[in-house]
Short mmCIF file of C-alpha atoms in Angstrom, two decimals:
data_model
loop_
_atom_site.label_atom_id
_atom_site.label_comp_id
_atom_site.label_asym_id
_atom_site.label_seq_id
_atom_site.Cartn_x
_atom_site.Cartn_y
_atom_site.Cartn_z
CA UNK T 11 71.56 50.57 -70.25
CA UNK T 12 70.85 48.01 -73.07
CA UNK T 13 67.79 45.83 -72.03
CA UNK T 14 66.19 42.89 -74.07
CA UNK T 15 62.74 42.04 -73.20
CA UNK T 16 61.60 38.26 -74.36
CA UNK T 17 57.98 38.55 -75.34
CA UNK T 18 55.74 41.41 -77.17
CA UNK T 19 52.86 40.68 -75.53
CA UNK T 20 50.71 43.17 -72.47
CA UNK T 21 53.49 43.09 -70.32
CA UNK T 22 56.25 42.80 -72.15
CA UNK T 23 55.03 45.84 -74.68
CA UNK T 24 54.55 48.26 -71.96
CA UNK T 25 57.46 47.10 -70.04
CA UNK T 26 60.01 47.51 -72.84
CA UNK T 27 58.59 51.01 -74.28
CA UNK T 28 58.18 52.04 -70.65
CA UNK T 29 61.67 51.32 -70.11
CA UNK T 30 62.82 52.94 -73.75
CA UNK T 31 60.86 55.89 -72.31
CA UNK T 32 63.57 56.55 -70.00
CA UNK T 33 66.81 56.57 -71.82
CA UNK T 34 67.39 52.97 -71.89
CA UNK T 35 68.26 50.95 -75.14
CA UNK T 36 65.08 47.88 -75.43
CA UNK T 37 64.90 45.37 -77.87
CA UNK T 38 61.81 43.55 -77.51
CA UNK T 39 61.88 39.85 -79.01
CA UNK T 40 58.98 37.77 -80.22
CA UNK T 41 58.94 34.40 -82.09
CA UNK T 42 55.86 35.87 -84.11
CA UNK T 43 57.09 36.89 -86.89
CA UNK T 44 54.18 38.70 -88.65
CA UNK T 45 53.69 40.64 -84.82
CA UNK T 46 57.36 41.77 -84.96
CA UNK T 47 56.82 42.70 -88.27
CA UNK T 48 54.06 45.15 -87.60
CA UNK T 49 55.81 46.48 -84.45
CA UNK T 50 58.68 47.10 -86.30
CA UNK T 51 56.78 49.57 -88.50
CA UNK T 52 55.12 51.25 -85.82
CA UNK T 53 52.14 49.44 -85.83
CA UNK T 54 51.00 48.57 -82.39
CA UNK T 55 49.17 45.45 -81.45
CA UNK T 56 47.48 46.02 -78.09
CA UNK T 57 45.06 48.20 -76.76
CA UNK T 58 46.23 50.64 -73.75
CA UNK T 59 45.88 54.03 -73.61
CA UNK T 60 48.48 56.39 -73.48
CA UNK T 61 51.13 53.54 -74.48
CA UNK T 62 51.00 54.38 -78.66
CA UNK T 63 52.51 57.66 -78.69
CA UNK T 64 55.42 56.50 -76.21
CA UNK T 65 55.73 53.38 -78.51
CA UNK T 66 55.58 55.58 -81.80
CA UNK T 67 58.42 57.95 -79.86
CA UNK T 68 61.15 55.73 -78.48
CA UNK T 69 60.86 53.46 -82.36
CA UNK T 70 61.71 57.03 -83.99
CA UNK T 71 63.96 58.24 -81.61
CA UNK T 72 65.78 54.54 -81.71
CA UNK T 73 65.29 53.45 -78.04
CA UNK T 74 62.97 50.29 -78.98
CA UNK T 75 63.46 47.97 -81.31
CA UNK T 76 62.07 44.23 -82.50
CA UNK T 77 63.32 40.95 -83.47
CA UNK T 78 62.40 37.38 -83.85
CA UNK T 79 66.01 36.68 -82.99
CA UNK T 80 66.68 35.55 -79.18
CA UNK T 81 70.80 35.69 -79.88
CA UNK T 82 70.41 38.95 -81.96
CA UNK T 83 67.73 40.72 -79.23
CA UNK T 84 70.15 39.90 -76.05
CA UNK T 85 73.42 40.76 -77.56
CA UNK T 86 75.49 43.30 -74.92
CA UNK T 87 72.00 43.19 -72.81
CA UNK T 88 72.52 43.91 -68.78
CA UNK T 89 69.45 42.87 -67.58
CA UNK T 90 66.81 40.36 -69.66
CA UNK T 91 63.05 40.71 -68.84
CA UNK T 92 61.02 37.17 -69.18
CA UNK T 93 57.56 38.24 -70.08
CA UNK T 94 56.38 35.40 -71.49
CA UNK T 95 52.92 33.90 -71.04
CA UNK T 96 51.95 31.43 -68.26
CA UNK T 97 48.43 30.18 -69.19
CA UNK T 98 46.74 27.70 -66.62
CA UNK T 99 46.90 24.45 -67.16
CA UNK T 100 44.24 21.36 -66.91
CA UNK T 101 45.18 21.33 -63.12
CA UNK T 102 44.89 25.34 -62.81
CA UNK T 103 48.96 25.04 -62.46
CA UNK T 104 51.07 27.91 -64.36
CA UNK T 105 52.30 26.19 -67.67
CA UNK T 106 56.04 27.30 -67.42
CA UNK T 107 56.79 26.05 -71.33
CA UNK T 108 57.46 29.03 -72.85
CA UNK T 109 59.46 30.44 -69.36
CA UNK T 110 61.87 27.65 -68.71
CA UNK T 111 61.88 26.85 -72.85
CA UNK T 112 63.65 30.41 -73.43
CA UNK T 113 65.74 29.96 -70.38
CA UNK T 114 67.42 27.20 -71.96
CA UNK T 115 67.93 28.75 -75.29
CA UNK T 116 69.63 31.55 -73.12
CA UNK T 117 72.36 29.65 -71.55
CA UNK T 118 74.51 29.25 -74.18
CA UNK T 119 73.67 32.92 -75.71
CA UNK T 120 75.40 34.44 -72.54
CA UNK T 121 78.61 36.20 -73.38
CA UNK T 122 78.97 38.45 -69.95
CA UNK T 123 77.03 39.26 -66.67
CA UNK T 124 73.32 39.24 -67.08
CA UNK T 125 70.56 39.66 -65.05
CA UNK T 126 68.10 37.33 -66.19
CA UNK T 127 64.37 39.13 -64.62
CA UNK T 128 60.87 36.90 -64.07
CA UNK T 129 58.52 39.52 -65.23
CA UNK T 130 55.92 36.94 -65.72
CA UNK T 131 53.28 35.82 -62.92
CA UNK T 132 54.96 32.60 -61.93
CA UNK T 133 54.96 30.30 -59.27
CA UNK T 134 57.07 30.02 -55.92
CA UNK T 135 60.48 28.18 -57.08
CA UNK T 136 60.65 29.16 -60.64
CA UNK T 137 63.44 31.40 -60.60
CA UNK T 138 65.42 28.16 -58.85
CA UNK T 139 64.15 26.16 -62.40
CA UNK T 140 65.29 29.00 -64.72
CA UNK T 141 68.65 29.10 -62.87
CA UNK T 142 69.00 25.26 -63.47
CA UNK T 143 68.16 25.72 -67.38
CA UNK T 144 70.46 28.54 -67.49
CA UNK T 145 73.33 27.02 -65.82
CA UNK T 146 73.20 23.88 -67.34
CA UNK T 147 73.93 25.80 -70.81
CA UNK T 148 76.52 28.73 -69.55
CA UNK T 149 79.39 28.82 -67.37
CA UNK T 150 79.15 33.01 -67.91
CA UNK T 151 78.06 34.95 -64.26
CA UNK T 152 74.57 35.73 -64.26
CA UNK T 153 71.82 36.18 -61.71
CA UNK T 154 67.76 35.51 -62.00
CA UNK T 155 65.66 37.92 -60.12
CA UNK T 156 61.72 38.24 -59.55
CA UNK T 157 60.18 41.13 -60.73
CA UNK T 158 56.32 40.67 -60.69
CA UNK T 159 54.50 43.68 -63.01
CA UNK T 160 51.90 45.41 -61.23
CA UNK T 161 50.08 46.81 -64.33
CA UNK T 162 46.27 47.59 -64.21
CA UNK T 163 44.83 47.07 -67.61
CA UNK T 164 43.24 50.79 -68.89
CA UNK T 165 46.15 52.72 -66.77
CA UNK T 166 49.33 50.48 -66.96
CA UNK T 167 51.76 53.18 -68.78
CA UNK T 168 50.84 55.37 -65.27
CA UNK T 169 51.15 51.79 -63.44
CA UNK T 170 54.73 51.43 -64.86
CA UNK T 171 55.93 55.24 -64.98
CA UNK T 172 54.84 55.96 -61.48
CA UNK T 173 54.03 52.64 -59.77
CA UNK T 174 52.79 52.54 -56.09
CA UNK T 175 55.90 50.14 -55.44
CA UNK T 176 58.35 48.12 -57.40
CA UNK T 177 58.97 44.90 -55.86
CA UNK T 178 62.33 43.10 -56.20
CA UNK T 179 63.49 39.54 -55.36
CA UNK T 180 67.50 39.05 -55.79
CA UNK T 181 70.21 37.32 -53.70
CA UNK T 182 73.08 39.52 -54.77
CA UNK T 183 74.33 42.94 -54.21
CA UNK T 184 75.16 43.64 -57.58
CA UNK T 185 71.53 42.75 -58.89
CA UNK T 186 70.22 44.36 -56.28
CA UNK T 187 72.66 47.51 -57.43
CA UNK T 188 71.61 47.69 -61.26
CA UNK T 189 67.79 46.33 -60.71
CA UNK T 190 67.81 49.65 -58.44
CA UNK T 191 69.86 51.84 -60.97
CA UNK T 192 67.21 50.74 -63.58
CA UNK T 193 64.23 51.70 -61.63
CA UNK T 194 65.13 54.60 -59.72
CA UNK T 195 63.91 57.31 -62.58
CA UNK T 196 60.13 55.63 -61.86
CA UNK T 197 60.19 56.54 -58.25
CA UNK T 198 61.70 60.32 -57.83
CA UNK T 199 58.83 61.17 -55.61
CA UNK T 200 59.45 58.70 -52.98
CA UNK T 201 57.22 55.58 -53.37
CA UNK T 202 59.51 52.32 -52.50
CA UNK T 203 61.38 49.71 -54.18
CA UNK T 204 61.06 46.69 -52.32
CA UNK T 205 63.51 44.22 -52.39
CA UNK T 206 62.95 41.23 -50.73
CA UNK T 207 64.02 37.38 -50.91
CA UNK T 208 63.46 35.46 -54.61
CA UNK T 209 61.00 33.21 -53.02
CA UNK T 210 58.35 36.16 -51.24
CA UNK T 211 58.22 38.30 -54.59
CA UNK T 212 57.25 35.17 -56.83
CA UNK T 213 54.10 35.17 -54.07
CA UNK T 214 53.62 38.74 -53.63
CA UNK T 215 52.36 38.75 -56.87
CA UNK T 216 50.32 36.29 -56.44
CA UNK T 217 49.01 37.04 -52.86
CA UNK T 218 47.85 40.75 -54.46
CA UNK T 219 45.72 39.46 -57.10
CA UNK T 220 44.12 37.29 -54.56
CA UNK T 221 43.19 39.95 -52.32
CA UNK T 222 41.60 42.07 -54.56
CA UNK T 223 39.59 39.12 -56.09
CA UNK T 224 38.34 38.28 -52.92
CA UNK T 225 36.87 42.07 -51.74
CA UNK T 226 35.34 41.91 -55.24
CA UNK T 227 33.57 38.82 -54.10
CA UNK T 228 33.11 39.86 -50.97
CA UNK T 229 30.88 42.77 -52.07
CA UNK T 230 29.32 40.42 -54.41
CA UNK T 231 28.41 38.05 -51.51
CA UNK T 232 27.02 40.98 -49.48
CA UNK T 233 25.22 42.00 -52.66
CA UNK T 234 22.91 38.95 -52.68
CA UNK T 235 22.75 39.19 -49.40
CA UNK T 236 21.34 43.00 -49.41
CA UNK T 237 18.91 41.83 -51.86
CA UNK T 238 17.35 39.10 -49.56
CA UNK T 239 17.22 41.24 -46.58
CA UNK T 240 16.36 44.78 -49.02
CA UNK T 241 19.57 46.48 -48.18
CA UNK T 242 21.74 48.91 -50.65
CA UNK T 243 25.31 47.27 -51.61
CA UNK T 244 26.02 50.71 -52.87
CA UNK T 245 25.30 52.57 -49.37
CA UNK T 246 26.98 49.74 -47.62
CA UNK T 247 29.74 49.97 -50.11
CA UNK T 248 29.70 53.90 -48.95
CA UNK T 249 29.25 52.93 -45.64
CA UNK T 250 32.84 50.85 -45.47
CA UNK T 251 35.21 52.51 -47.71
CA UNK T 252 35.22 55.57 -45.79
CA UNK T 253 37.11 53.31 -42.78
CA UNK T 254 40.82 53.62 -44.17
CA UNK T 255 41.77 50.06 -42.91
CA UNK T 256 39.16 48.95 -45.94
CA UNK T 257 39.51 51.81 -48.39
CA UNK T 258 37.15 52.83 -51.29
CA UNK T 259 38.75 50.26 -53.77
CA UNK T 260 37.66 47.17 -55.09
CA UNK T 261 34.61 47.36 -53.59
CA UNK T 262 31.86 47.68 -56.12
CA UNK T 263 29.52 44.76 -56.42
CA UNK T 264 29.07 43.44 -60.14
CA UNK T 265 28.77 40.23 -62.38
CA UNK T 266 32.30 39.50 -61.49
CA UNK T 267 35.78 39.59 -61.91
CA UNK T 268 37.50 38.64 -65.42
CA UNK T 269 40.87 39.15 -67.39
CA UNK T 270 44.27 37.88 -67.61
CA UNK T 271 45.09 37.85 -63.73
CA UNK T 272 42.95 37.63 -61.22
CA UNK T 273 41.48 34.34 -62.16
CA UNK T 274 44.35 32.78 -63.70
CA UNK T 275 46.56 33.65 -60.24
CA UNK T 276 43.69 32.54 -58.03
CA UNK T 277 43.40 29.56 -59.68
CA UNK T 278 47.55 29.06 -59.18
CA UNK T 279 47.67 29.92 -56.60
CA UNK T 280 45.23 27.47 -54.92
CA UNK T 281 46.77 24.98 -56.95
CA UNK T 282 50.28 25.64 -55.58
CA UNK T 283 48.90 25.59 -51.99
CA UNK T 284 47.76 21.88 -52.42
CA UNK T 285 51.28 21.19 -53.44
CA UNK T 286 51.89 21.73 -50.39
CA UNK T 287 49.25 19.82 -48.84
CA UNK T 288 47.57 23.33 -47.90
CA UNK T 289 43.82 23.73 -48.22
CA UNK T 290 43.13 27.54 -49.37
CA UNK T 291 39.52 27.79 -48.26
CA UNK T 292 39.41 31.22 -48.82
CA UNK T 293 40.34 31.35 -52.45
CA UNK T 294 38.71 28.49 -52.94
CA UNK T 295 35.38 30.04 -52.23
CA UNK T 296 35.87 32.98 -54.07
CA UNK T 297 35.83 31.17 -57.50
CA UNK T 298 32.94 29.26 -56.75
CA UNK T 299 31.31 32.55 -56.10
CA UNK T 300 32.87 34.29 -58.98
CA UNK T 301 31.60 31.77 -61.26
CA UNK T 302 28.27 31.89 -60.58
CA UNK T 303 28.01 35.88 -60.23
CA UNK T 304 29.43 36.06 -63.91
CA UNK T 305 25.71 34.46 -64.45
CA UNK T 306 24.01 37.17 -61.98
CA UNK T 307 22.14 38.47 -64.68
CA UNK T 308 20.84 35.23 -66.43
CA UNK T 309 17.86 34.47 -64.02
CA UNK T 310 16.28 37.47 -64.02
CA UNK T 311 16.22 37.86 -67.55
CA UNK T 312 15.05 34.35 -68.31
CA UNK T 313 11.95 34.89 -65.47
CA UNK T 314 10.62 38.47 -66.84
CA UNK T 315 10.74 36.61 -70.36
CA UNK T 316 8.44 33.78 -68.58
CA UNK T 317 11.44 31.33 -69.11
CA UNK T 318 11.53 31.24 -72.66
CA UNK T 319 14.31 33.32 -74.52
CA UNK T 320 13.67 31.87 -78.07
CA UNK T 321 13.95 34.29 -80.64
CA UNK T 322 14.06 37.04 -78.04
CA UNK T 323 16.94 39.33 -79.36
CA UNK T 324 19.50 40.79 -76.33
CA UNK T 325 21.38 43.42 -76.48
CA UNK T 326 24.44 43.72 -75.03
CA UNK T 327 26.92 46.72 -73.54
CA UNK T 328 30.36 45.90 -73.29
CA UNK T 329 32.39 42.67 -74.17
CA UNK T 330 35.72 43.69 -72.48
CA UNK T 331 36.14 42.53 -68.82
CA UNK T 332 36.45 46.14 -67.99
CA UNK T 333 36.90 49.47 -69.51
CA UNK T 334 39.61 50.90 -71.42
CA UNK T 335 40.86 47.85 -72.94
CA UNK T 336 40.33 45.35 -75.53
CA UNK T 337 40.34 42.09 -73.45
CA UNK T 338 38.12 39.85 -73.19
CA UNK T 339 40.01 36.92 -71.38
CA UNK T 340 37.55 35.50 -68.84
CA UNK T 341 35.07 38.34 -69.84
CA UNK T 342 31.68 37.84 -67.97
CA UNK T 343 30.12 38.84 -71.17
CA UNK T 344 31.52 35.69 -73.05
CA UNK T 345 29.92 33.23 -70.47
CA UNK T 346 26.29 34.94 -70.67
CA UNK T 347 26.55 35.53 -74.84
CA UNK T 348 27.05 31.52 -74.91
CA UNK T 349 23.92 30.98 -72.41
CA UNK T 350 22.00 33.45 -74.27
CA UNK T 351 22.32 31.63 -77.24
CA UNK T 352 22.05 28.06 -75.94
CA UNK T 353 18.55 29.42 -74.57
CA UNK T 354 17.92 30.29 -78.14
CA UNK T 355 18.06 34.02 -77.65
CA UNK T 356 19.58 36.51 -80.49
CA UNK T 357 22.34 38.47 -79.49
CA UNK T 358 23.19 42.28 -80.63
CA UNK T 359 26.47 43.75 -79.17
CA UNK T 360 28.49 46.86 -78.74
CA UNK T 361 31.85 47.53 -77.47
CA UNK T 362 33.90 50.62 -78.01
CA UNK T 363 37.32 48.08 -78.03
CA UNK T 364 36.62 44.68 -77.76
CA UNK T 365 34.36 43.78 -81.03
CA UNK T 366 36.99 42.61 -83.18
CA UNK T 367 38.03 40.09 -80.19
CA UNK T 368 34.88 38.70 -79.69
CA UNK T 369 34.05 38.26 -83.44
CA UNK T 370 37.28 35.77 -83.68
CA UNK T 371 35.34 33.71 -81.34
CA UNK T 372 31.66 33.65 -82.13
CA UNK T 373 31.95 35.01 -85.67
CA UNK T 374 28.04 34.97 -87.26
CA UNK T 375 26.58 33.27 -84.57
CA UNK T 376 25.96 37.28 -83.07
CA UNK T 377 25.61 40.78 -84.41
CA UNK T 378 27.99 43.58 -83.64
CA UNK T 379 27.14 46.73 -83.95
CA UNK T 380 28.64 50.46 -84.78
CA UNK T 381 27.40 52.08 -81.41
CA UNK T 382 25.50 51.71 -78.59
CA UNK T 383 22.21 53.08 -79.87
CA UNK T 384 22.62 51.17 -82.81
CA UNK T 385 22.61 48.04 -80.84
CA UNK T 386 19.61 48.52 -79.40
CA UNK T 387 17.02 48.44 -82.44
CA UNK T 388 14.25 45.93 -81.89
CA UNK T 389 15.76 44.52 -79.36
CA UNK T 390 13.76 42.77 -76.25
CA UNK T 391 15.87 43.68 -73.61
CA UNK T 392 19.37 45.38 -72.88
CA UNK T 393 21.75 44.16 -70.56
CA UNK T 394 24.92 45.84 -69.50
CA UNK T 395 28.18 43.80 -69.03
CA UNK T 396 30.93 46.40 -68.20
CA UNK T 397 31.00 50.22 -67.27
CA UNK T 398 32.71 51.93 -70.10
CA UNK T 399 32.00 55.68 -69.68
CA UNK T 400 29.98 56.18 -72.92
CA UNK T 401 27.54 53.86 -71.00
CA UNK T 402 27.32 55.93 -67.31
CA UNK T 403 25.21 59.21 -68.92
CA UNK T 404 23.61 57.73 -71.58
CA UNK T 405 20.05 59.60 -73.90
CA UNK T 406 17.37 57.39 -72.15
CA UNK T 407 15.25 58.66 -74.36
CA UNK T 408 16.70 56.89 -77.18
CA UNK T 409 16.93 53.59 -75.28
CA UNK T 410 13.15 53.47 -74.81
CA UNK T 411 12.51 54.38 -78.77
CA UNK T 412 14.37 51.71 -79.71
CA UNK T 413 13.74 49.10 -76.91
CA UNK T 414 10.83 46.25 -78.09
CA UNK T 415 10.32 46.57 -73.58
CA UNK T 416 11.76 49.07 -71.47
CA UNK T 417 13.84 47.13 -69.32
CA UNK T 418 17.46 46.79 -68.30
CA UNK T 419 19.54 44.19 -66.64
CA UNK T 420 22.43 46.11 -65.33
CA UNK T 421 25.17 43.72 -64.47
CA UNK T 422 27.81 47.19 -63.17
CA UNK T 423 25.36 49.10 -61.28
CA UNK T 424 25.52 52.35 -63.48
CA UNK T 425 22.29 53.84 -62.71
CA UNK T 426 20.32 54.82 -59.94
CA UNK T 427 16.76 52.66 -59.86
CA UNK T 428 14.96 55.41 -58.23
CA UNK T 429 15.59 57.59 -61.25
CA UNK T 430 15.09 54.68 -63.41
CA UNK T 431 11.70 54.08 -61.56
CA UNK T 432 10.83 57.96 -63.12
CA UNK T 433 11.53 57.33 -66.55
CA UNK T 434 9.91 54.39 -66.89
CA UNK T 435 12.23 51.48 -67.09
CA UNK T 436 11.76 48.29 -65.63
CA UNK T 437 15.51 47.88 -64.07
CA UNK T 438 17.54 44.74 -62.44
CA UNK T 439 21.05 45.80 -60.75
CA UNK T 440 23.08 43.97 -58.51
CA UNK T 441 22.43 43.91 -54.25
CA UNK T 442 20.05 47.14 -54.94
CA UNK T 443 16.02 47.40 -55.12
CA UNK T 444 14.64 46.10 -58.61
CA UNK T 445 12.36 48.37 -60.52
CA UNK T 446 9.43 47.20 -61.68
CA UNK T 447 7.04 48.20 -64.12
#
C-alpha cells in the first residue's frame, strides 16, 4: 500500500519507517528542508533505539522516502498519516496550526479515495475541523480517522511493531476495512485493534496519558508522605504492585514526570474539560504536584549547603526526562539547572544522549562533560536527575575521590541508603530514610 506520512518528526519518523518495515511504500514529508535533506541521505535525526537500522533498511531497499513536497509526497497515497506537532498554547489548549493548515493544502491535492489519519495527540472534535478544511477544497471521497500513537520514548519501534493495542476511530466500513488491512501484520499474536467512534479515540489518547501521570504523582504524594511519617515508598511501592488491579507500573516515586506527552495532554486535557464547563480536579492536582516535585531535590541541597549555593559547583546525572532518549522537553533537570544557577551555584553535567540538547539552551552558562566520572571533579555535591543504566551500578569509589563532600541527592531512587550509609555517603532520595553523615 502507498502511504504518505506529513511530518518527520518522533512520531511521524517511527511511524513511517515502522510502516516501510512491513512492505508498505512511505513517503514521509517535511517542510524542513535541510531535515529532509539529511533523511534523504540516511542520516537520521532523532534518538530511539532500534529505529536506525530499520530506517537505514527500508531507504536502501526503497520502501521510505522524503520530500518537502505535500502534492509530490501524497501522490497515489491510500491512507495519509497527520503527525504534525500540537504544542500547548498560552491557555494550555492544543495549537491545531500546523494540523488544520495541512488539511487545507490537502483538499485540493486529492485525486481519489483517501484516508486522511490524526496521528497527532489532538483534541475531541478535530477530525470534524479537518473534514471541514478538507471538504471545503475537494469534492474527491475521502474519510478522516483517529489514530492516536501509543509510542513510549526508549522502546517505541517495539511500541509500534508489537503494540499492546491499536486504537481506531472511523465512521465507515471501508476505512475501517483498509485501516485494519494496514495494521493487521503488527498484531499476528492476538493483541486487539480497537475501533471505536471518531470522537472516544481523540480522548483515549488523552485519558491514557492522564492516568499514568497521575499514579506517578500519586506515588510522589505518598512519597512525602512516607517521609513525614518514616515509611519506605519503595516497600509500599512493593507492597501495591503485586495486587494486579494496580500493577507494578508507573509506580516509582521520583522528581517527576517530563517529556512531550504527559504534561502537554494533561494540560489539554484540563483545558478542554473547562470548555465544557467541567472542573477536572483530579488532573488539576496532579500538575500542581508535579511542578513542585520537579524541585524535590532543591531544598535539601540548599539546607546541607547552610542556604548558600554561591560558587558551590553541582554536578549533575542525566538531562533527558528519562532514559534512552535524547529529550529533554519538560525535563526536571532543566527546571533545577536554572534554580541552581539563579542561587549562584556552578553547574557540571553528564548525559549519555541529551548534551547536545541542553547546550542549545544554556550554551556557556554550564559545563558538559565526556562521562559521568568526569563530571564529578571538584564538585560539591552530585545530584541525579534520571536513571540511565550507566548510573544504577556505578564505582563508588571513584565518586568519593572526586567528590569536594560525599553526598548525593538522588532525585530516581537508584540506590539503597542502607548501603549508602556503609560507604560513607551522606544520601537524600525520595519518600525513603536520608543518610546522614
Amino acid at each position: 500500500m502507498k502511504i504518505a506520512v506529513v511530518g518527520t518528526g518522533y512520531v511521524g519518523l517511527v511511524t513511517g519507517t515502522c510502516l516501510a518495515e512491513t512492505g508498505n511504500h512511505v513517503t514521509c514529508i517535511d517542510i524542513d528542508e535541510s531535515k529532509v535533506k539529511k533523511l534523504s541521505n540516511g542520516q537520521i535525526t532523532i534518538y530511539e533505539p532500534g529505529l536506525e537500522g530499520l530506517f537505514k533498511r527500508n531507504i536502501r531497499q526503497g520502501r521510505l522516502d522524503f520530500t518537502t513536497s505535500l502534492k509530490e509526497g501524497i501522490k497515489d497515497a491510500r491512507i495519509v498519516f497527520l503527525a504534525l506537532p500540537t504544542p500547548p498554547g498560552e491557555d494550555g489548549s492544543a495549537d491545531l496550526t500546523h494540523v488544520l493548515g495541512v488539511a487545507e493544502d490537502l483538499g485540493p491535492l486529492l485525486e481519489d479515495y483517501t484516508i486522511i489519519v490524526d496521528k497527532s495527540t489532538v483534541p475531541v472534535g478535530t477530525a470534524e475541523k479537518v473534514t471541514g478544511k478538507v471538504q471545503a477544497g475537494t469534492k474527491v471521497d475521502f474519510d478522516v480517522v483517529s489514530n492516536p500513537e501509543f509510542l513510549r520514548e526508549g522502546v517505541a519501534v517495539e511500541d509500534f511493531m508489537k503494540p499492546d493495542r491499536v486504537v481506531i476511530g472511523a465512521e465507515s466500513e471501508r476505512s475501517i476495512q483498509l485501516m485494519n488491512q494496514l495494521y493487521a501484520p503488527f498484531v499476528r499474536q492476538g493483541n486487539p485493534i480497537i475501533f471505536m467512534d471518531v470522537r472516544s479515540a481523540e480522548l483515549t489518547k488523552y485519558a491514557a496519558n492522564a492516568f499514568l501521570a497521575t499514579k506517578i504523582t500519586f506515588m510522589n504524594e505518598m512519597a512525602s508522605l512516607c517521609e513525614l511519617m518514616g515509611a519506605d515508598v519503595d516497600m509500599i511501592r512493593k507492597g501495591i504492585g503485586a495486587d494486579s488491579r494496580i500493577g507494578r507500573r508507573f509506580l516509582f516515586a521520583g522528581v517527576g514526570y517530563g517529556g512531550s506527552c504527559f504534561p502537554k495532554d494533561v494540560q489539554a486535557l484540563v483545558r478542554s474539560a473547562r470548555e465544557v464547563d467541567y472542573d477536572f480536579k483530579i488532573l488539576s492536582a496532579v500538575m500542581r504536584v508535579n511542578h513542585a516535585q520537579k524541585q524535590k531535590m532543591i531544598e535539601p541541597l540548599k539546607a546541607y549547603f547552610d542556604g548558600d549555593l554561591s560558587d558551590k559547583t553541582i554536578a549533575v546525572w542525566g538531562l533527558a526526562f528519562k532514559p534512552y532518549t535524547d529529550d529533554i522537553r519538560e525535563a526536571p533537570a532543566l527546571e533545577n539547572i536554572t534554580i541552581l544557577l539563579s542561587l549562584g551555584a556552578k553547574v557540571k553535567a553528564y548525559d549519555p544522549e541529551a548534551m547536545d540538547n541542553v547546550k542549545e539552551i544554556f550554551g556557556d552558562k554550564i559545563t558538559l562533560s565526556k562521562d559521568e566520572y568526569d563530571v564529578l571533579h571538584q564538585a560539591d555535591a552530585l545530584m541525579i536527575m534520571t536513571e540511565w543504566p550507566i548510573f544504577r551500578t556505578p564505582e563508588f569509589g571513584r565518586i568519593k575521590e572526586r567528590l569536594k563532600n560525599q553526598v548525593i541527592f538522588d532525585g530516581r531512587n537508584l540506590y539503597d541508603p542502607n548501603q549508602m550509609d556503609k560507604l560513607g555517603f551522606e544520601y537524600y532520595s525520595v519518600g525513603r530514610k536520608t543518610i546522614k553523615a
